[in-house]
Amino acid sequence: MSLELVKADFNAFFRVPFEVYPSDSPYVSPMRSDLKKYLDPKKNPMLKSGGSLEYYVVKRDGQPVARATAHRHLQSNQRHGWARTCFGYFDAADDAEAIDLLFSAITDFAKRHGDTEIVGPFNLTAMQMVGMVTEGFEHAPTTDMMWNPPWLPKHLERLGFTAQFPMMTWGFRPGDVDEERLLRGGTRDILNSPDWSFAPITRRDFKVRMEEGRLCLNAGFDKNPMFVPLTAEEFQFQAGEMMWVMDPTLSAIIHYKGEPAGVVICIPDLNLFVRHAGARYGLRMVWSWLRGLFAPKRAVIILYSVRPEHHGKGVNAAMLHRVVAALKKGRYQYCGGTWIGDVNGPSLSYVNRIGAERLHRTHLFYKAVA
């Protein structure tokens, strides 16, 4: 049986997980058009601003069985003093030879760029989908969560990668949340004060509110590990299409005396819809729409962030209190939350206060380049 490594074959790259994972696996692909956009150096701001990316597929007897990107986020390397190649969109059959060939190409990419380490998965930066599932494989991901089969981390360990930077994804049932547990410290005062107000993120004011959200995100996350401030173009590129799937009752900017102080973005979970549609626009998507899968009762908190001058006042709890109330009113049955690092004690404490459960244990995998 023959193995072949090919570069920049997008159709094969998209097909890999559909070919190698069982039809009943929890994996959900990004939309085909979105994936193509992310990998396009003329469209992705990360690549337009100096980043580098190659993407590979390994074929066995002509059939795609493994894929990954090798890429460099220039701003991350500059900000943090790294010489780092990242890998992402890593999906593969349980095929050691194919995975070895794939990572030989990634290692060659790192050496060509003078990098001293390989880290991943990043799809494609720390402000997008991050990490490899190491526990909780049985749990279906919500939108913007990673999922992979258990053999992938085992192959990375076989190749000499070590698991680092532990994280978790999480979820809760809004109907089970005791909202009073969030009303501690200054939270109740914030909710009752005329100085504080919530501005929903609606289609009409989407650009204005999302720019406020970007500023809150950049300020609130500035000291977080791996973080790089997002430009307006990058934020719009990543979040612009949320406008069409937003439930305006869920997401909001919180203002203090008219100025943005924090942001929470919570959107309906469309994974069931995307999966049924085969991650493509077309007749299957129309059928999925007609079946009502575009009106889910699951949601996902993509991010929440508070400007540092308002830390410790109960603003995070106030935002979560508002989201929980809106989820209950909208009769959402479940809400997930994207990754939180173990180093982020404050965020983990809020997750505990709403009684959330851990869905997945995830890690980054690291290897020094010889």
Short mmCIF file of C-alpha atoms in Angstrom, two decimals:
data_model
loop_
_atom_site.label_atom_id
_atom_site.label_comp_id
_atom_site.label_asym_id
_atom_site.label_seq_id
_atom_site.Cartn_x
_atom_site.Cartn_y
_atom_site.Cartn_z
CA MET A 1 0.00 0.00 0.00
CA SER A 2 1.44 3.35 -1.05
CA LEU A 3 1.63 6.58 0.97
CA GLU A 4 1.79 10.02 -0.60
CA LEU A 5 2.13 13.46 1.00
CA VAL A 6 0.42 16.22 -0.96
CA LYS A 7 0.38 19.95 -0.29
CA ALA A 8 -2.49 22.42 -0.75
CA ASP A 9 -5.08 19.90 -1.97
CA PHE A 10 -8.08 21.58 -0.36
CA ASN A 11 -10.72 19.09 -1.46
CA ALA A 12 -8.75 16.21 0.06
CA PHE A 13 -7.95 18.27 3.16
CA PHE A 14 -11.65 18.90 3.78
CA ARG A 15 -12.54 15.24 3.21
CA VAL A 16 -10.11 13.66 5.69
CA PRO A 17 -12.32 13.58 8.83
CA PHE A 18 -15.32 12.41 6.80
CA GLU A 19 -13.20 9.54 5.44
CA VAL A 20 -11.48 8.42 8.67
CA TYR A 21 -13.96 9.00 11.51
CA PRO A 22 -17.08 6.85 11.99
CA SER A 23 -20.31 8.47 10.90
CA ASP A 24 -21.54 8.45 14.49
CA SER A 25 -18.41 10.10 15.95
CA PRO A 26 -18.89 13.43 17.78
CA TYR A 27 -16.66 15.26 15.28
CA VAL A 28 -18.19 18.31 13.58
CA SER A 29 -16.38 19.94 10.68
CA PRO A 30 -16.13 23.67 10.15
CA MET A 31 -18.16 24.81 7.19
CA ARG A 32 -16.29 24.05 4.00
CA SER A 33 -16.39 27.68 2.87
CA ASP A 34 -15.11 28.88 6.25
CA LEU A 35 -12.23 26.41 6.25
CA LYS A 36 -11.24 27.49 2.75
CA LYS A 37 -11.27 31.12 3.88
CA TYR A 38 -9.10 30.40 6.94
CA LEU A 39 -6.44 28.75 4.76
CA ASP A 40 -6.41 31.50 2.12
CA PRO A 41 -3.41 33.86 2.48
CA LYS A 42 -5.32 36.54 0.58
CA LYS A 43 -8.24 36.51 3.03
CA ASN A 44 -6.95 35.49 6.46
CA PRO A 45 -5.52 38.56 8.26
CA MET A 46 -3.09 36.34 10.19
CA LEU A 47 -1.48 35.36 6.90
CA LYS A 48 -1.76 38.78 5.28
CA SER A 49 0.13 40.36 8.19
CA GLY A 50 3.20 38.17 7.95
CA GLY A 51 2.13 34.71 9.06
CA SER A 52 3.07 31.60 7.11
CA LEU A 53 0.98 28.50 6.49
CA GLU A 54 1.18 25.26 4.55
CA TYR A 55 -1.39 22.50 4.68
CA TYR A 56 -0.83 18.84 3.97
CA VAL A 57 -2.75 15.66 3.28
CA VAL A 58 -1.41 12.13 3.44
CA LYS A 59 -3.07 9.72 1.05
CA ARG A 60 -2.96 5.95 1.30
CA ASP A 61 -3.64 4.30 -2.05
CA GLY A 62 -5.14 7.58 -3.23
CA GLN A 63 -7.51 8.02 -0.29
CA PRO A 64 -6.95 10.88 2.19
CA VAL A 65 -6.17 9.50 5.66
CA ALA A 66 -4.41 12.33 7.55
CA ARG A 67 -4.21 16.12 7.44
CA ALA A 68 -2.75 19.08 9.30
CA THR A 69 -1.56 22.62 8.86
CA ALA A 70 1.91 23.88 9.70
CA HIS A 71 1.83 27.58 10.42
CA ARG A 72 3.52 30.46 12.17
CA HIS A 73 1.63 33.24 13.94
CA LEU A 74 4.16 36.03 13.53
CA GLN A 75 2.60 38.32 16.15
CA SER A 76 2.57 35.53 18.76
CA ASN A 77 6.24 34.77 18.19
CA GLN A 78 7.15 38.45 18.38
CA ARG A 79 5.06 39.24 21.46
CA HIS A 80 6.14 36.20 23.48
CA GLY A 81 9.69 35.75 22.22
CA TRP A 82 9.04 32.36 20.67
CA ALA A 83 10.50 30.59 17.66
CA ARG A 84 7.41 28.44 17.23
CA THR A 85 5.72 26.50 14.48
CA CYS A 86 2.14 25.52 15.24
CA PHE A 87 0.14 22.66 13.84
CA GLY A 88 -3.62 22.67 13.47
CA TYR A 89 -6.62 20.96 11.88
CA PHE A 90 -4.95 17.67 12.78
CA ASP A 91 -7.23 14.77 11.90
CA ALA A 92 -6.17 11.28 10.96
CA ALA A 93 -6.95 7.61 10.86
CA ASP A 94 -5.23 5.39 13.42
CA ASP A 95 -2.36 5.02 10.97
CA ALA A 96 1.15 5.46 12.40
CA GLU A 97 2.92 5.56 9.04
CA ALA A 98 0.61 8.26 7.69
CA ILE A 99 0.90 10.37 10.84
CA ASP A 100 4.70 10.01 10.81
CA LEU A 101 4.82 11.26 7.23
CA LEU A 102 2.53 14.15 8.10
CA PHE A 103 4.67 15.30 11.01
CA SER A 104 7.86 14.92 9.04
CA ALA A 105 6.45 17.65 6.76
CA ILE A 106 5.53 19.81 9.76
CA THR A 107 9.03 19.37 11.21
CA ASP A 108 10.56 20.31 7.87
CA PHE A 109 8.41 23.46 7.83
CA ALA A 110 9.68 24.38 11.31
CA LYS A 111 13.31 23.86 10.33
CA ARG A 112 12.94 25.89 7.15
CA HIS A 113 11.63 28.79 9.23
CA GLY A 114 14.32 28.47 11.90
CA ASP A 115 11.89 27.50 14.66
CA THR A 116 12.92 25.62 17.78
CA GLU A 117 9.57 24.16 18.86
CA ILE A 118 6.34 22.73 17.49
CA VAL A 119 3.13 23.25 19.46
CA GLY A 120 -0.52 22.51 18.78
CA PRO A 121 -3.26 22.06 17.95
CA PHE A 122 -4.13 25.67 17.12
CA ASN A 123 -6.93 26.25 14.59
CA LEU A 124 -5.26 28.69 13.93
CA THR A 125 -4.43 30.97 16.89
CA ALA A 126 -4.90 31.07 20.65
CA MET A 127 -8.08 33.10 20.13
CA GLN A 128 -9.64 30.40 17.98
CA MET A 129 -10.04 26.64 18.53
CA VAL A 130 -7.23 25.36 20.72
CA GLY A 131 -6.07 22.08 22.22
CA MET A 132 -6.44 18.34 21.82
CA VAL A 133 -9.01 16.33 23.74
CA THR A 134 -7.31 13.95 26.18
CA GLU A 135 -10.37 12.98 28.26
CA GLY A 136 -14.11 13.15 27.67
CA PHE A 137 -14.06 11.76 24.13
CA GLU A 138 -17.66 10.59 24.60
CA HIS A 139 -18.98 14.15 24.89
CA ALA A 140 -20.19 15.91 21.77
CA PRO A 141 -18.60 19.33 21.27
CA THR A 142 -20.57 22.53 20.93
CA THR A 143 -19.72 25.19 18.37
CA ASP A 144 -16.09 26.33 18.64
CA MET A 145 -14.96 23.30 20.66
CA MET A 146 -12.33 20.81 19.54
CA TRP A 147 -12.98 17.09 19.29
CA ASN A 148 -10.62 14.29 18.27
CA PRO A 149 -10.49 10.52 18.70
CA PRO A 150 -8.35 9.04 21.51
CA TRP A 151 -5.68 7.67 19.20
CA LEU A 152 -4.42 11.11 18.13
CA PRO A 153 -2.85 12.16 21.47
CA LYS A 154 -1.33 8.68 21.76
CA HIS A 155 0.38 9.12 18.40
CA LEU A 156 1.68 12.53 19.42
CA GLU A 157 3.20 11.04 22.57
CA ARG A 158 4.74 8.29 20.43
CA LEU A 159 6.35 11.00 18.30
CA GLY A 160 7.90 12.62 21.37
CA PHE A 161 5.36 15.35 22.07
CA THR A 162 4.47 16.14 25.68
CA ALA A 163 1.09 17.34 26.92
CA GLN A 164 1.24 20.85 28.39
CA PHE A 165 -1.08 23.73 29.33
CA PRO A 166 -4.07 21.75 30.65
CA MET A 167 -7.50 23.18 29.82
CA MET A 168 -11.13 22.20 30.03
CA THR A 169 -14.36 22.79 28.17
CA TRP A 170 -17.52 22.90 30.23
CA GLY A 171 -21.28 22.95 30.13
CA PHE A 172 -24.39 23.38 32.25
CA ARG A 173 -28.16 23.14 32.15
CA PRO A 174 -29.60 26.63 32.62
CA GLY A 175 -32.67 25.28 34.39
CA ASP A 176 -30.48 23.79 37.10
CA VAL A 177 -28.56 26.99 37.89
CA ASP A 178 -29.24 28.72 41.17
CA GLU A 179 -28.94 32.35 40.09
CA GLU A 180 -28.59 33.49 43.69
CA ARG A 181 -25.12 31.93 43.79
CA LEU A 182 -23.99 34.54 41.28
CA LEU A 183 -25.31 37.46 43.35
CA ARG A 184 -22.35 37.82 45.67
CA GLY A 185 -20.04 40.70 46.42
CA GLY A 186 -20.87 43.67 44.23
CA THR A 187 -22.85 41.75 41.62
CA ARG A 188 -26.28 42.61 43.00
CA ASP A 189 -25.26 46.28 43.28
CA ILE A 190 -24.13 46.29 39.63
CA LEU A 191 -27.45 44.86 38.46
CA ASN A 192 -29.35 47.50 40.45
CA SER A 193 -27.14 50.50 39.70
CA PRO A 194 -28.05 53.13 37.07
CA ASP A 195 -24.32 53.48 36.35
CA TRP A 196 -24.29 49.99 34.85
CA SER A 197 -26.30 48.90 31.80
CA PHE A 198 -26.38 46.09 29.26
CA ALA A 199 -26.37 46.77 25.50
CA PRO A 200 -27.53 43.71 23.52
CA ILE A 201 -25.58 42.79 20.39
CA THR A 202 -28.17 43.01 17.62
CA ARG A 203 -27.81 42.99 13.84
CA ARG A 204 -28.62 46.69 13.70
CA ASP A 205 -25.70 47.73 15.91
CA PHE A 206 -23.53 44.66 15.38
CA LYS A 207 -20.38 46.46 14.18
CA VAL A 208 -20.44 49.06 16.95
CA ARG A 209 -21.05 46.52 19.71
CA MET A 210 -18.49 44.04 18.38
CA GLU A 211 -15.84 46.76 18.24
CA GLU A 212 -16.62 47.52 21.88
CA GLY A 213 -16.33 43.80 22.53
CA ARG A 214 -12.94 43.65 20.83
CA LEU A 215 -11.62 46.46 23.02
CA CYS A 216 -12.89 44.73 26.16
CA LEU A 217 -11.39 41.44 25.01
CA ASN A 218 -7.98 42.95 24.27
CA ALA A 219 -7.87 44.78 27.59
CA GLY A 220 -9.20 41.93 29.72
CA PHE A 221 -7.04 39.21 28.16
CA ASP A 222 -3.85 41.28 27.83
CA LYS A 223 -1.93 39.37 30.54
CA ASN A 224 -3.27 35.92 29.63
CA PRO A 225 -0.82 33.26 28.40
CA MET A 226 -0.43 33.12 24.61
CA PHE A 227 -2.74 36.10 24.04
CA VAL A 228 -2.12 38.52 21.18
CA PRO A 229 -4.39 41.58 20.84
CA LEU A 230 -6.77 41.28 17.92
CA THR A 231 -6.91 43.96 15.27
CA ALA A 232 -10.31 45.12 14.06
CA GLU A 233 -9.77 43.20 10.82
CA GLU A 234 -8.86 39.99 12.65
CA PHE A 235 -11.83 40.22 14.98
CA GLN A 236 -14.22 40.91 12.13
CA PHE A 237 -12.73 38.00 10.17
CA GLN A 238 -13.27 35.59 13.05
CA ALA A 239 -16.58 36.88 14.38
CA GLY A 240 -18.25 38.72 11.52
CA GLU A 241 -20.54 35.89 10.48
CA MET A 242 -21.89 35.57 14.03
CA MET A 243 -24.29 38.35 13.08
CA TRP A 244 -26.40 35.85 11.13
CA VAL A 245 -26.67 33.32 13.95
CA MET A 246 -26.88 35.64 16.97
CA ASP A 247 -29.75 35.37 19.40
CA PRO A 248 -29.79 39.04 20.50
CA THR A 249 -31.15 38.11 23.92
CA LEU A 250 -27.95 36.24 24.86
CA SER A 251 -24.91 38.41 24.01
CA ALA A 252 -24.23 41.88 25.35
CA ILE A 253 -21.75 44.59 26.21
CA ILE A 254 -21.94 45.84 29.78
CA HIS A 255 -21.36 49.60 30.10
CA TYR A 256 -20.21 51.59 33.09
CA LYS A 257 -21.33 55.22 32.84
CA GLY A 258 -21.75 54.77 29.09
CA GLU A 259 -18.33 53.22 28.45
CA PRO A 260 -17.79 49.53 27.56
CA ALA A 261 -16.58 47.59 30.59
CA GLY A 262 -17.08 43.96 29.59
CA VAL A 263 -18.38 41.63 26.90
CA VAL A 264 -20.09 38.26 26.88
CA ILE A 265 -20.76 36.48 23.59
CA CYS A 266 -23.12 33.53 23.73
CA ILE A 267 -24.57 32.08 20.52
CA PRO A 268 -26.85 29.18 19.62
CA ASP A 269 -24.97 25.91 19.14
CA LEU A 270 -25.34 25.05 15.47
CA ASN A 271 -23.24 21.88 15.47
CA LEU A 272 -26.21 19.56 14.94
CA PHE A 273 -27.30 21.68 11.97
CA VAL A 274 -23.78 21.86 10.48
CA ARG A 275 -23.23 18.15 10.94
CA HIS A 276 -26.53 17.19 9.32
CA ALA A 277 -25.76 19.53 6.41
CA GLY A 278 -22.34 17.93 5.87
CA ALA A 279 -20.66 21.31 6.58
CA ARG A 280 -21.61 22.48 3.08
CA TYR A 281 -24.06 24.91 1.61
CA GLY A 282 -26.47 23.10 -0.66
CA LEU A 283 -29.56 20.92 -0.71
CA ARG A 284 -28.60 19.09 2.47
CA MET A 285 -28.46 22.42 4.27
CA VAL A 286 -31.92 23.31 2.98
CA TRP A 287 -33.19 19.96 4.25
CA SER A 288 -31.53 20.58 7.61
CA TRP A 289 -33.20 23.98 7.78
CA LEU A 290 -36.61 22.49 6.96
CA ARG A 291 -36.14 19.92 9.73
CA GLY A 292 -35.80 22.78 12.19
CA LEU A 293 -32.15 22.12 13.07
CA PHE A 294 -31.35 25.81 12.64
CA ALA A 295 -33.45 26.55 15.74
CA PRO A 296 -31.46 24.75 18.42
CA LYS A 297 -32.05 24.69 22.14
CA ARG A 298 -28.37 24.45 22.92
CA ALA A 299 -26.05 27.43 23.20
CA VAL A 300 -22.36 28.10 23.76
CA ILE A 301 -20.50 30.90 25.53
CA ILE A 302 -17.73 31.83 23.12
CA LEU A 303 -16.03 34.37 25.36
CA TYR A 304 -16.46 36.74 28.23
CA SER A 305 -14.00 39.41 29.28
CA VAL A 306 -13.90 42.38 31.64
CA ARG A 307 -11.61 45.38 31.38
CA PRO A 308 -8.91 45.22 34.11
CA GLU A 309 -10.05 48.41 35.87
CA HIS A 310 -13.33 46.62 36.67
CA HIS A 311 -11.84 43.33 37.86
CA GLY A 312 -12.94 42.17 41.27
CA LYS A 313 -16.22 44.09 41.25
CA GLY A 314 -18.53 41.25 40.30
CA VAL A 315 -18.89 42.22 36.62
CA ASN A 316 -18.20 38.70 35.34
CA ALA A 317 -20.88 37.31 37.64
CA ALA A 318 -23.31 40.03 36.51
CA MET A 319 -22.79 39.08 32.87
CA LEU A 320 -23.20 35.38 33.58
CA HIS A 321 -26.33 36.12 35.62
CA ARG A 322 -27.80 37.91 32.62
CA VAL A 323 -26.88 35.06 30.25
CA VAL A 324 -28.37 32.40 32.53
CA ALA A 325 -31.61 34.36 32.86
CA ALA A 326 -31.81 34.81 29.06
CA LEU A 327 -31.11 31.11 28.45
CA LYS A 328 -33.90 30.16 30.82
CA LYS A 329 -36.31 32.62 29.24
CA GLY A 330 -35.41 31.33 25.77
CA ARG A 331 -35.92 27.74 26.98
CA TYR A 332 -32.40 26.68 26.08
CA GLN A 333 -31.79 23.24 27.51
CA TYR A 334 -28.01 23.28 27.58
CA CYS A 335 -25.10 25.71 27.32
CA GLY A 336 -21.45 24.88 26.69
CA GLY A 337 -18.37 26.95 27.27
CA THR A 338 -15.14 26.97 25.25
CA TRP A 339 -11.75 26.29 26.74
CA ILE A 340 -10.47 27.66 30.04
CA GLY A 341 -6.89 27.06 31.13
CA ASP A 342 -6.19 25.58 34.54
CA VAL A 343 -4.15 28.72 35.25
CA ASN A 344 -7.29 30.89 35.00
CA GLY A 345 -8.55 30.60 38.56
CA PRO A 346 -11.12 33.43 38.45
CA SER A 347 -12.91 32.05 35.38
CA LEU A 348 -12.92 28.54 36.84
CA SER A 349 -14.50 29.87 40.03
CA TYR A 350 -17.40 31.37 38.07
CA VAL A 351 -17.87 28.10 36.21
CA ASN A 352 -18.08 26.33 39.55
CA ARG A 353 -20.63 28.83 40.84
CA ILE A 354 -23.09 27.99 38.09
CA GLY A 355 -22.60 24.27 38.73
CA ALA A 356 -21.03 23.53 35.34
CA GLU A 357 -19.58 20.12 34.54
CA ARG A 358 -16.34 19.45 32.72
CA LEU A 359 -16.93 18.11 29.22
CA HIS A 360 -13.43 17.63 27.85
CA ARG A 361 -9.94 17.68 29.25
CA THR A 362 -7.65 19.24 26.65
CA HIS A 363 -3.95 19.97 26.31
CA LEU A 364 -1.47 21.55 23.97
CA PHE A 365 1.26 19.22 22.77
CA TYR A 366 4.86 20.42 22.63
CA LYS A 367 8.05 19.15 21.03
CA ALA A 368 11.46 20.74 20.66
CA VAL A 369 12.88 20.77 17.15
CA ALA A 370 16.22 18.98 17.03
#
